[in-house]
Amino acid sequence: MRGRPRAARSRSAGSLAPDAVGSTVFDVSVSTTIRRMSGRDPAEDGRAASDLEVFYDLVFVVAFSIAGAQLAEYLAEGHYRAAVIGYAIATFAAVWAWINFAWFSSAFDTDDWVYRLLTLVQMVGVAIIAIGLPPVFASIDANRHVDLAVVVIGYIVMRAGMIVQWLRAAVQAPEYRATCLTYALMTTVAQVGWVAVAAVSMTLGPTLIAIAVCMVAELLGPAIAETRFRATPWHPGHIVERYSTLVVITLGEGVVGTVAVLQAVIGRTGWSTETAVLGLTAMGVTFAMWWLYFQLEVGRPLAARPGMAFVFGYGSMPIVIGCAAVGAGLHVVAMWLEGEAEISQAAVYGAVAVPLAVFCLGTIVMFYLLAGADRLLIPLFLAASVPLIAGGVLAVSGVGLLACVVVGCLTPVLPLLLVEASARRR
């Protein structure tokens, strides 16, 4: 219900609450009531992510985990084309599915039983997408038509729930009807394109071009709906929190993946200085990435600059994708230390350095675009670039890999120190 405080709406179905005389009553309003999807209040006080949204996010841990494992495997084998292209397709599919739900829920979340069940349908679709990711990498590696069959089936399931949500909003929120119908139409058109790409047998080159066209069509849908018609009533603070949660989840997945690899190594050979250093480095760089992202408060200016919604929404995609790939890069380092990677030391370093650069430099650019912090842009860029370049120079010079990785992993640390020093001076 528009404008209703979140605290009154977010209580889980079946929660216990005291009544006026101190006894306990059973609140079943969420599960038995169908609320009108009239649009949320974008200025609602205390708006926070619901339990369902957090649960929905956890489904993406599986998708990022599978994509990261595939990326590490193909990088370690030196199959760079399959690794990079496969990872780009896989993570775009996952992140885009998340974005669709996040912005819709920010604007129209009713948290009733119909909304919850349709969200479950979308979660099932995301799980199917995750299952279909390995064939994407394998088909690219084999230089044949990209096998998107299972991924597209997952998208069909996910979008069945999403389109019904948009149509429900179109019926129950007349002032946003044109916008919601445009979303539903553009989503359907994009899905038809993906079905065609999956069904029509083409060589790898034309397939990748067709995939790129579908990606552009996906990105154009919200832009057309939000700019040509009345913008949906998304909540700036809520959106920022949702993206922050996604970043934390991808950081956590990287830690889990690295620890799992180190556990396997220790199980075979026992503890060593190398495994200890790599484990500490993995935890340290992950912590520094988290600190940098939240210290810059990347999305905080969004409330004052809602016109930057697309810059923030779309610009955060490479940040999240890079964030998830850092864990895969550390996985490659562990494989190289075990003699299981077939690539050079410099290439192994690049597996960590490139996604780390994407995350850190992307975060700095987003901070600049939203906050307009001209004075800090170049110093922050330099602070992040120096460790990356230094680690690369050491790697090609034959210095031990772990030393190179430790130096490169200072990439988020130096900008963080600069931000802290600047804050103290002010």
Tab-separated table of C-alpha atoms in Angstrom:
chain	number	residue	atom	x	y	z
A	1	MET	CA	0.000	0.000	0.000
A	2	ARG	CA	1.511	3.261	-1.115
A	3	GLY	CA	3.223	5.225	1.634
A	4	ARG	CA	2.678	2.627	4.329
A	5	PRO	CA	5.693	2.328	6.657
A	6	ARG	CA	7.882	-0.628	5.827
A	7	ALA	CA	7.944	-1.843	9.400
A	8	ALA	CA	4.233	-2.488	9.180
A	9	ARG	CA	4.598	-4.380	5.915
A	10	SER	CA	7.749	-6.399	6.271
A	11	ARG	CA	6.712	-8.603	9.197
A	12	SER	CA	6.913	-12.188	8.036
A	13	ALA	CA	3.719	-14.166	7.716
A	14	GLY	CA	2.922	-15.983	10.894
A	15	SER	CA	5.004	-13.680	13.097
A	16	LEU	CA	4.188	-13.247	16.760
A	17	ALA	CA	3.351	-9.769	18.037
A	18	PRO	CA	2.067	-8.439	21.387
A	19	ASP	CA	-1.444	-7.008	21.430
A	20	ALA	CA	-2.629	-4.008	23.429
A	21	VAL	CA	-2.883	-5.946	26.702
A	22	GLY	CA	0.444	-7.714	26.406
A	23	SER	CA	-0.761	-11.107	25.189
A	24	THR	CA	0.564	-12.649	22.012
A	25	VAL	CA	-1.404	-12.710	18.777
A	26	PHE	CA	-0.626	-14.469	15.533
A	27	ASP	CA	-0.248	-12.088	12.578
A	28	VAL	CA	-1.309	-13.822	9.358
A	29	SER	CA	-2.059	-10.695	7.335
A	30	VAL	CA	0.805	-11.192	4.883
A	31	SER	CA	-0.215	-14.691	3.884
A	32	THR	CA	-3.972	-14.154	3.599
A	33	THR	CA	-4.273	-10.657	2.122
A	34	ILE	CA	-3.777	-9.662	-1.498
A	35	ARG	CA	-2.661	-6.049	-1.506
A	36	ARG	CA	-3.242	-3.614	-4.320
A	37	MET	CA	-0.048	-3.157	-6.325
A	38	SER	CA	-0.417	0.608	-6.571
A	39	GLY	CA	3.256	1.519	-6.258
A	40	ARG	CA	5.468	2.173	-3.254
A	41	ASP	CA	6.274	5.590	-1.827
A	42	PRO	CA	9.767	6.567	-3.075
A	43	ALA	CA	10.173	8.757	0.018
A	44	GLU	CA	9.064	6.080	2.480
A	45	ASP	CA	10.954	6.296	5.782
A	46	GLY	CA	12.898	3.266	6.933
A	47	ARG	CA	12.507	1.341	3.676
A	48	ALA	CA	14.725	-1.720	3.832
A	49	ALA	CA	15.139	-4.960	1.939
A	50	SER	CA	12.534	-7.567	2.818
A	51	ASP	CA	13.318	-11.088	3.976
A	52	LEU	CA	12.155	-12.358	0.592
A	53	GLU	CA	14.549	-10.077	-1.265
A	54	VAL	CA	17.480	-11.290	0.815
A	55	PHE	CA	16.447	-14.900	0.183
A	56	TYR	CA	16.160	-14.160	-3.536
A	57	ASP	CA	19.713	-12.790	-3.502
A	58	LEU	CA	21.066	-16.027	-2.066
A	59	VAL	CA	19.945	-17.933	-5.165
A	60	PHE	CA	22.500	-15.930	-7.110
A	61	VAL	CA	25.312	-17.306	-4.973
A	62	VAL	CA	24.889	-20.547	-6.927
A	63	ALA	CA	25.024	-18.784	-10.296
A	64	PHE	CA	28.122	-16.772	-9.382
A	65	SER	CA	29.770	-19.857	-7.897
A	66	ILE	CA	29.281	-21.915	-11.054
A	67	ALA	CA	30.359	-19.055	-13.332
A	68	GLY	CA	33.451	-18.419	-11.197
A	69	ALA	CA	34.439	-22.086	-11.115
A	70	GLN	CA	34.103	-22.327	-14.899
A	71	LEU	CA	36.122	-19.141	-15.373
A	72	ALA	CA	38.934	-20.450	-13.168
A	73	GLU	CA	38.995	-23.834	-14.888
A	74	TYR	CA	39.220	-22.459	-18.415
A	75	LEU	CA	41.723	-19.759	-17.453
A	76	ALA	CA	43.981	-22.344	-15.804
A	77	GLU	CA	43.899	-24.397	-19.003
A	78	GLY	CA	44.785	-21.374	-21.105
A	79	HIS	CA	41.444	-21.361	-22.911
A	80	TYR	CA	41.043	-17.618	-22.631
A	81	ARG	CA	38.327	-17.154	-25.234
A	82	ALA	CA	35.975	-19.642	-23.596
A	83	ALA	CA	36.816	-18.264	-20.156
A	84	VAL	CA	36.234	-14.587	-20.895
A	85	ILE	CA	33.297	-14.819	-23.309
A	86	GLY	CA	31.591	-17.568	-21.324
A	87	TYR	CA	31.972	-15.634	-18.090
A	88	ALA	CA	30.666	-12.432	-19.671
A	89	ILE	CA	27.544	-14.200	-20.955
A	90	ALA	CA	26.998	-16.135	-17.723
A	91	THR	CA	27.341	-13.186	-15.386
A	92	PHE	CA	25.316	-10.863	-17.609
A	93	ALA	CA	22.490	-13.400	-17.508
A	94	ALA	CA	22.680	-13.628	-13.715
A	95	VAL	CA	23.116	-9.937	-12.936
A	96	TRP	CA	20.441	-8.875	-15.402
A	97	ALA	CA	17.948	-11.275	-13.846
A	98	TRP	CA	18.764	-9.765	-10.455
A	99	ILE	CA	18.417	-6.178	-11.721
A	100	ASN	CA	14.979	-6.882	-13.195
A	101	PHE	CA	13.683	-8.101	-9.853
A	102	ALA	CA	15.456	-5.514	-7.682
A	103	TRP	CA	14.046	-2.448	-9.430
A	104	PHE	CA	10.562	-3.913	-9.764
A	105	SER	CA	10.428	-4.825	-6.083
A	106	SER	CA	11.682	-1.379	-5.108
A	107	ALA	CA	8.746	0.171	-6.946
A	108	PHE	CA	5.901	-2.328	-6.530
A	109	ASP	CA	6.662	-4.847	-3.774
A	110	THR	CA	3.440	-5.865	-1.998
A	111	ASP	CA	4.876	-8.837	-0.082
A	112	ASP	CA	1.556	-10.683	-0.314
A	113	TRP	CA	1.210	-14.374	-1.133
A	114	VAL	CA	0.746	-13.790	-4.875
A	115	TYR	CA	3.900	-11.680	-5.022
A	116	ARG	CA	5.814	-14.275	-3.028
A	117	LEU	CA	4.764	-17.207	-5.211
A	118	LEU	CA	5.630	-15.319	-8.393
A	119	THR	CA	9.009	-14.523	-6.863
A	120	LEU	CA	9.467	-18.244	-6.218
A	121	VAL	CA	8.845	-18.856	-9.916
A	122	GLN	CA	11.602	-16.368	-10.706
A	123	MET	CA	13.948	-18.056	-8.231
A	124	VAL	CA	13.361	-21.403	-9.923
A	125	GLY	CA	14.211	-19.755	-13.237
A	126	VAL	CA	17.477	-18.402	-11.829
A	127	ALA	CA	18.383	-21.872	-10.545
A	128	ILE	CA	17.786	-23.305	-14.026
A	129	ILE	CA	19.974	-20.553	-15.505
A	130	ALA	CA	22.772	-21.574	-13.132
A	131	ILE	CA	22.473	-25.212	-14.191
A	132	GLY	CA	22.801	-24.189	-17.838
A	133	LEU	CA	26.037	-22.206	-17.466
A	134	PRO	CA	28.648	-24.998	-17.970
A	135	PRO	CA	27.364	-25.879	-21.482
A	136	VAL	CA	27.812	-22.213	-22.446
A	137	PHE	CA	31.537	-22.368	-21.649
A	138	ALA	CA	31.974	-25.810	-23.234
A	139	SER	CA	30.320	-24.831	-26.516
A	140	ILE	CA	32.427	-21.679	-26.841
A	141	ASP	CA	35.555	-23.702	-26.112
A	142	ALA	CA	34.563	-26.131	-28.866
A	143	ASN	CA	34.132	-23.197	-31.288
A	144	ARG	CA	30.548	-24.055	-32.092
A	145	HIS	CA	27.114	-22.533	-31.659
A	146	VAL	CA	26.797	-21.229	-28.095
A	147	ASP	CA	24.654	-23.685	-26.138
A	148	LEU	CA	22.111	-21.414	-24.474
A	149	ALA	CA	19.259	-23.927	-24.401
A	150	VAL	CA	19.056	-24.446	-20.633
A	151	VAL	CA	19.852	-20.799	-19.862
A	152	VAL	CA	17.030	-19.655	-22.143
A	153	ILE	CA	14.626	-22.129	-20.535
A	154	GLY	CA	15.577	-20.640	-17.183
A	155	TYR	CA	14.938	-17.159	-18.511
A	156	ILE	CA	11.531	-18.204	-19.838
A	157	VAL	CA	10.559	-19.526	-16.405
A	158	MET	CA	11.944	-16.473	-14.632
A	159	ARG	CA	10.273	-14.076	-17.010
A	160	ALA	CA	6.932	-15.804	-16.817
A	161	GLY	CA	6.813	-14.651	-13.207
A	162	MET	CA	8.255	-11.236	-14.010
A	163	ILE	CA	5.829	-10.487	-16.843
A	164	VAL	CA	2.853	-11.456	-14.683
A	165	GLN	CA	4.143	-9.047	-12.044
A	166	TRP	CA	4.361	-6.214	-14.580
A	167	LEU	CA	0.871	-6.964	-15.901
A	168	ARG	CA	-0.502	-6.993	-12.364
A	169	ALA	CA	1.076	-3.598	-11.731
A	170	ALA	CA	-0.358	-2.311	-15.017
A	171	VAL	CA	-3.861	-3.296	-13.921
A	172	GLN	CA	-3.639	-2.102	-10.318
A	173	ALA	CA	-1.563	1.065	-10.791
A	174	PRO	CA	-3.277	3.007	-13.610
A	175	GLU	CA	-0.867	5.951	-13.394
A	176	TYR	CA	2.009	3.598	-14.267
A	177	ARG	CA	0.084	1.456	-16.752
A	178	ALA	CA	1.928	2.581	-19.873
A	179	THR	CA	5.282	2.096	-18.175
A	180	CYS	CA	4.424	-1.370	-16.893
A	181	LEU	CA	3.000	-2.510	-20.218
A	182	THR	CA	6.146	-1.276	-21.957
A	183	TYR	CA	8.268	-3.310	-19.559
A	184	ALA	CA	6.144	-6.395	-20.208
A	185	LEU	CA	6.299	-5.885	-23.977
A	186	MET	CA	10.043	-5.223	-24.141
A	187	THR	CA	10.733	-8.188	-21.868
A	188	THR	CA	8.712	-10.416	-24.177
A	189	VAL	CA	10.448	-9.087	-27.291
A	190	ALA	CA	13.879	-9.635	-25.758
A	191	GLN	CA	12.923	-13.156	-24.739
A	192	VAL	CA	11.818	-13.978	-28.276
A	193	GLY	CA	15.248	-12.845	-29.423
A	194	TRP	CA	16.996	-15.155	-26.950
A	195	VAL	CA	14.842	-18.089	-28.025
A	196	ALA	CA	15.803	-17.428	-31.638
A	197	VAL	CA	19.509	-17.278	-30.754
A	198	ALA	CA	19.276	-20.574	-28.884
A	199	ALA	CA	17.226	-22.306	-31.581
A	200	VAL	CA	18.963	-21.181	-34.775
A	201	SER	CA	22.217	-23.022	-35.404
A	202	MET	CA	25.001	-20.565	-36.254
A	203	THR	CA	28.766	-20.561	-36.041
A	204	LEU	CA	30.383	-18.922	-33.037
A	205	GLY	CA	30.965	-15.484	-34.597
A	206	PRO	CA	27.389	-14.799	-35.757
A	207	THR	CA	26.071	-16.265	-32.507
A	208	LEU	CA	28.109	-13.818	-30.440
A	209	ILE	CA	26.866	-10.928	-32.580
A	210	ALA	CA	23.270	-12.063	-32.055
A	211	ILE	CA	23.889	-12.354	-28.312
A	212	ALA	CA	25.285	-8.814	-28.243
A	213	VAL	CA	22.165	-7.546	-30.039
A	214	CYS	CA	19.936	-9.273	-27.480
A	215	MET	CA	21.941	-7.745	-24.639
A	216	VAL	CA	21.485	-4.271	-26.098
A	217	ALA	CA	17.756	-4.924	-26.491
A	218	GLU	CA	17.604	-5.945	-22.832
A	219	LEU	CA	19.256	-2.716	-21.732
A	220	LEU	CA	17.038	-0.584	-23.961
A	221	GLY	CA	13.786	-1.924	-22.481
A	222	PRO	CA	13.949	-0.140	-19.105
A	223	ALA	CA	15.427	2.974	-20.725
A	224	ILE	CA	12.441	3.272	-23.057
A	225	ALA	CA	9.884	2.527	-20.340
A	226	GLU	CA	11.347	4.904	-17.755
A	227	THR	CA	12.074	7.851	-20.071
A	228	ARG	CA	9.103	7.825	-22.438
A	229	PHE	CA	6.478	7.221	-19.773
A	230	ARG	CA	6.054	7.931	-16.086
A	231	ALA	CA	9.022	6.630	-14.112
A	232	THR	CA	8.339	3.827	-11.663
A	233	PRO	CA	8.330	4.808	-7.951
A	234	TRP	CA	11.584	3.108	-6.955
A	235	HIS	CA	13.130	4.016	-3.615
A	236	PRO	CA	16.725	5.412	-3.796
A	237	GLY	CA	17.779	4.192	-0.360
A	238	HIS	CA	16.281	0.777	-0.966
A	239	ILE	CA	18.001	0.407	-4.339
A	240	VAL	CA	21.370	1.376	-2.883
A	241	GLU	CA	20.924	-1.185	-0.117
A	242	ARG	CA	19.979	-3.875	-2.641
A	243	TYR	CA	23.088	-3.278	-4.749
A	244	SER	CA	25.232	-3.204	-1.619
A	245	THR	CA	23.828	-6.580	-0.623
A	246	LEU	CA	24.666	-7.979	-4.056
A	247	VAL	CA	28.257	-6.769	-3.714
A	248	VAL	CA	28.551	-8.413	-0.296
A	249	ILE	CA	27.183	-11.670	-1.700
A	250	THR	CA	29.685	-11.718	-4.564
A	251	LEU	CA	32.521	-10.933	-2.159
A	252	GLY	CA	31.391	-13.755	0.087
A	253	GLU	CA	31.205	-16.205	-2.795
A	254	GLY	CA	34.814	-15.381	-3.649
A	255	VAL	CA	35.885	-16.161	-0.091
A	256	VAL	CA	33.971	-19.450	-0.093
A	257	GLY	CA	35.525	-20.506	-3.404
A	258	THR	CA	39.062	-19.667	-2.314
A	259	VAL	CA	38.692	-21.411	1.048
A	260	ALA	CA	37.305	-24.517	-0.678
A	261	VAL	CA	40.327	-24.682	-2.984
A	262	LEU	CA	42.781	-24.128	-0.133
A	263	GLN	CA	41.028	-26.804	1.888
A	264	ALA	CA	41.554	-29.279	-0.949
A	265	VAL	CA	45.219	-28.286	-1.239
A	266	ILE	CA	45.812	-28.632	2.501
A	267	GLY	CA	44.058	-32.001	2.469
A	268	ARG	CA	46.570	-33.302	-0.098
A	269	THR	CA	49.827	-31.682	1.004
A	270	GLY	CA	49.207	-30.188	4.437
A	271	TRP	CA	49.840	-26.627	5.524
A	272	SER	CA	52.581	-24.621	3.860
A	273	THR	CA	53.778	-21.039	3.850
A	274	GLU	CA	52.290	-20.570	0.384
A	275	THR	CA	48.796	-21.721	1.356
A	276	ALA	CA	48.860	-19.572	4.493
A	277	VAL	CA	49.959	-16.480	2.561
A	278	LEU	CA	47.368	-17.053	-0.163
A	279	GLY	CA	44.604	-17.569	2.393
A	280	LEU	CA	45.489	-14.392	4.275
A	281	THR	CA	45.805	-12.460	1.012
A	282	ALA	CA	42.392	-13.670	-0.165
A	283	MET	CA	40.725	-12.616	3.073
A	284	GLY	CA	42.624	-9.336	3.170
A	285	VAL	CA	41.833	-8.242	-0.379
A	286	THR	CA	38.169	-9.228	-0.003
A	287	PHE	CA	37.921	-7.195	3.189
A	288	ALA	CA	39.642	-4.216	1.543
A	289	MET	CA	37.262	-4.399	-1.445
A	290	TRP	CA	34.295	-4.351	0.911
A	291	TRP	CA	35.748	-1.439	2.864
A	292	LEU	CA	36.504	0.607	-0.257
A	293	TYR	CA	33.035	0.126	-1.746
A	294	PHE	CA	31.216	1.086	1.439
A	295	GLN	CA	33.658	3.818	2.446
A	296	LEU	CA	33.024	5.620	-0.840
A	297	GLU	CA	29.256	5.165	-0.273
A	298	VAL	CA	28.919	4.779	-4.010
A	299	GLY	CA	25.135	4.993	-4.228
A	300	ARG	CA	24.451	7.520	-1.479
A	301	PRO	CA	24.075	10.559	-3.827
A	302	LEU	CA	21.366	8.705	-5.776
A	303	ALA	CA	18.609	10.164	-3.589
A	304	ALA	CA	19.668	13.687	-4.539
A	305	ARG	CA	20.361	12.739	-8.172
A	306	PRO	CA	17.630	10.303	-9.280
A	307	GLY	CA	18.416	11.171	-12.880
A	308	MET	CA	21.582	9.097	-12.457
A	309	ALA	CA	19.556	5.927	-11.891
A	310	PHE	CA	20.647	4.291	-15.142
A	311	VAL	CA	24.264	5.278	-14.594
A	312	PHE	CA	24.161	3.614	-11.194
A	313	GLY	CA	21.989	0.665	-12.193
A	314	TYR	CA	23.858	-0.291	-15.358
A	315	GLY	CA	27.266	1.021	-14.308
A	316	SER	CA	27.255	-1.261	-11.284
A	317	MET	CA	27.097	-4.340	-13.510
A	318	PRO	CA	30.837	-4.462	-14.365
A	319	ILE	CA	31.635	-3.706	-10.714
A	320	VAL	CA	29.681	-6.754	-9.552
A	321	ILE	CA	30.994	-8.936	-12.383
A	322	GLY	CA	34.575	-7.924	-11.627
A	323	CYS	CA	34.004	-8.488	-7.923
A	324	ALA	CA	32.846	-12.058	-8.509
A	325	ALA	CA	35.809	-12.768	-10.811
A	326	VAL	CA	38.430	-11.859	-8.196
A	327	GLY	CA	37.639	-15.066	-6.335
A	328	ALA	CA	38.051	-17.031	-9.562
A	329	GLY	CA	41.440	-15.411	-10.093
A	330	LEU	CA	42.573	-16.431	-6.609
A	331	HIS	CA	41.351	-19.932	-7.446
A	332	VAL	CA	43.690	-19.929	-10.454
A	333	VAL	CA	46.574	-18.848	-8.212
A	334	ALA	CA	45.911	-21.819	-5.923
A	335	MET	CA	45.813	-24.161	-8.919
A	336	TRP	CA	49.103	-22.749	-10.214
A	337	LEU	CA	50.784	-23.293	-6.861
A	338	GLU	CA	49.667	-26.920	-7.072
A	339	GLY	CA	51.026	-27.287	-10.596
A	340	GLU	CA	47.543	-27.680	-12.068
A	341	ALA	CA	47.544	-24.504	-14.178
A	342	GLU	CA	48.992	-24.627	-17.675
A	343	ILE	CA	49.581	-20.899	-18.109
A	344	SER	CA	52.434	-18.529	-17.379
A	345	GLN	CA	52.990	-16.766	-14.091
A	346	ALA	CA	52.136	-13.427	-15.691
A	347	ALA	CA	48.840	-14.845	-16.973
A	348	VAL	CA	47.998	-16.161	-13.503
A	349	TYR	CA	48.662	-12.728	-12.046
A	350	GLY	CA	46.416	-11.228	-14.713
A	351	ALA	CA	43.595	-13.548	-13.637
A	352	VAL	CA	43.564	-11.676	-10.319
A	353	ALA	CA	44.664	-8.223	-11.449
A	354	VAL	CA	42.170	-7.672	-14.282
A	355	PRO	CA	38.957	-8.262	-12.279
A	356	LEU	CA	40.460	-6.418	-9.324
A	357	ALA	CA	41.088	-3.439	-11.606
A	358	VAL	CA	37.535	-3.614	-12.963
A	359	PHE	CA	36.082	-3.599	-9.455
A	360	CYS	CA	38.299	-0.932	-7.899
A	361	LEU	CA	38.504	1.453	-10.852
A	362	GLY	CA	34.804	0.928	-11.593
A	363	THR	CA	33.920	1.783	-7.996
A	364	ILE	CA	36.048	4.925	-8.160
A	365	VAL	CA	34.454	6.021	-11.453
A	366	MET	CA	30.960	5.419	-10.056
A	367	PHE	CA	31.857	7.480	-6.986
A	368	TYR	CA	33.022	10.292	-9.261
A	369	LEU	CA	29.958	10.174	-11.526
A	370	LEU	CA	27.450	10.243	-8.672
A	371	ALA	CA	29.260	12.398	-6.124
A	372	GLY	CA	31.157	14.619	-8.569
A	373	ALA	CA	34.351	14.300	-6.524
A	374	ASP	CA	36.685	15.814	-9.153
A	375	ARG	CA	39.460	16.512	-6.680
A	376	LEU	CA	39.835	12.868	-5.696
A	377	LEU	CA	39.367	11.167	-9.069
A	378	ILE	CA	42.948	11.243	-10.371
A	379	PRO	CA	44.596	10.557	-6.968
A	380	LEU	CA	42.293	7.581	-6.407
A	381	PHE	CA	42.965	6.271	-9.907
A	382	LEU	CA	46.707	6.540	-9.390
A	383	ALA	CA	46.511	4.943	-5.954
A	384	ALA	CA	44.663	1.959	-7.415
A	385	SER	CA	46.835	1.681	-10.529
A	386	VAL	CA	50.267	1.683	-8.873
A	387	PRO	CA	49.914	-1.716	-7.132
A	388	LEU	CA	48.370	-3.269	-10.249
A	389	ILE	CA	51.221	-2.137	-12.476
A	390	ALA	CA	53.886	-2.950	-9.890
A	391	GLY	CA	52.561	-6.477	-9.478
A	392	GLY	CA	52.525	-6.949	-13.239
A	393	VAL	CA	56.118	-5.753	-13.585
A	394	LEU	CA	57.191	-8.154	-10.859
A	395	ALA	CA	55.316	-11.015	-12.523
A	396	VAL	CA	57.000	-10.602	-15.919
A	397	SER	CA	60.360	-10.123	-14.179
A	398	GLY	CA	60.222	-13.585	-12.668
A	399	VAL	CA	59.582	-12.608	-9.044
A	400	GLY	CA	57.648	-15.247	-7.094
A	401	LEU	CA	53.943	-15.373	-7.910
A	402	LEU	CA	52.732	-14.935	-4.349
A	403	ALA	CA	54.773	-11.765	-3.924
A	404	CYS	CA	53.244	-10.398	-7.139
A	405	VAL	CA	49.730	-11.273	-6.004
A	406	VAL	CA	50.253	-9.704	-2.577
A	407	VAL	CA	51.447	-6.472	-4.211
A	408	GLY	CA	48.553	-6.468	-6.696
A	409	CYS	CA	46.053	-7.059	-3.915
A	410	LEU	CA	47.020	-3.707	-2.422
A	411	THR	CA	44.908	-2.191	-5.227
A	412	PRO	CA	41.875	-1.466	-3.000
A	413	VAL	CA	44.036	-0.652	0.031
A	414	LEU	CA	45.829	2.466	-1.236
A	415	PRO	CA	42.656	4.261	-2.448
A	416	LEU	CA	41.040	3.378	0.866
A	417	LEU	CA	43.898	4.964	2.800
A	418	LEU	CA	43.640	8.042	0.579
A	419	VAL	CA	39.904	8.376	1.223
A	420	GLU	CA	40.427	7.994	4.960
A	421	ALA	CA	43.191	10.622	4.955
A	422	SER	CA	41.024	13.010	2.927
A	423	ALA	CA	38.112	12.535	5.340
A	424	ARG	CA	40.327	13.337	8.327
A	425	ARG	CA	41.607	16.525	6.702
A	426	ARG	CA	38.039	17.703	6.191
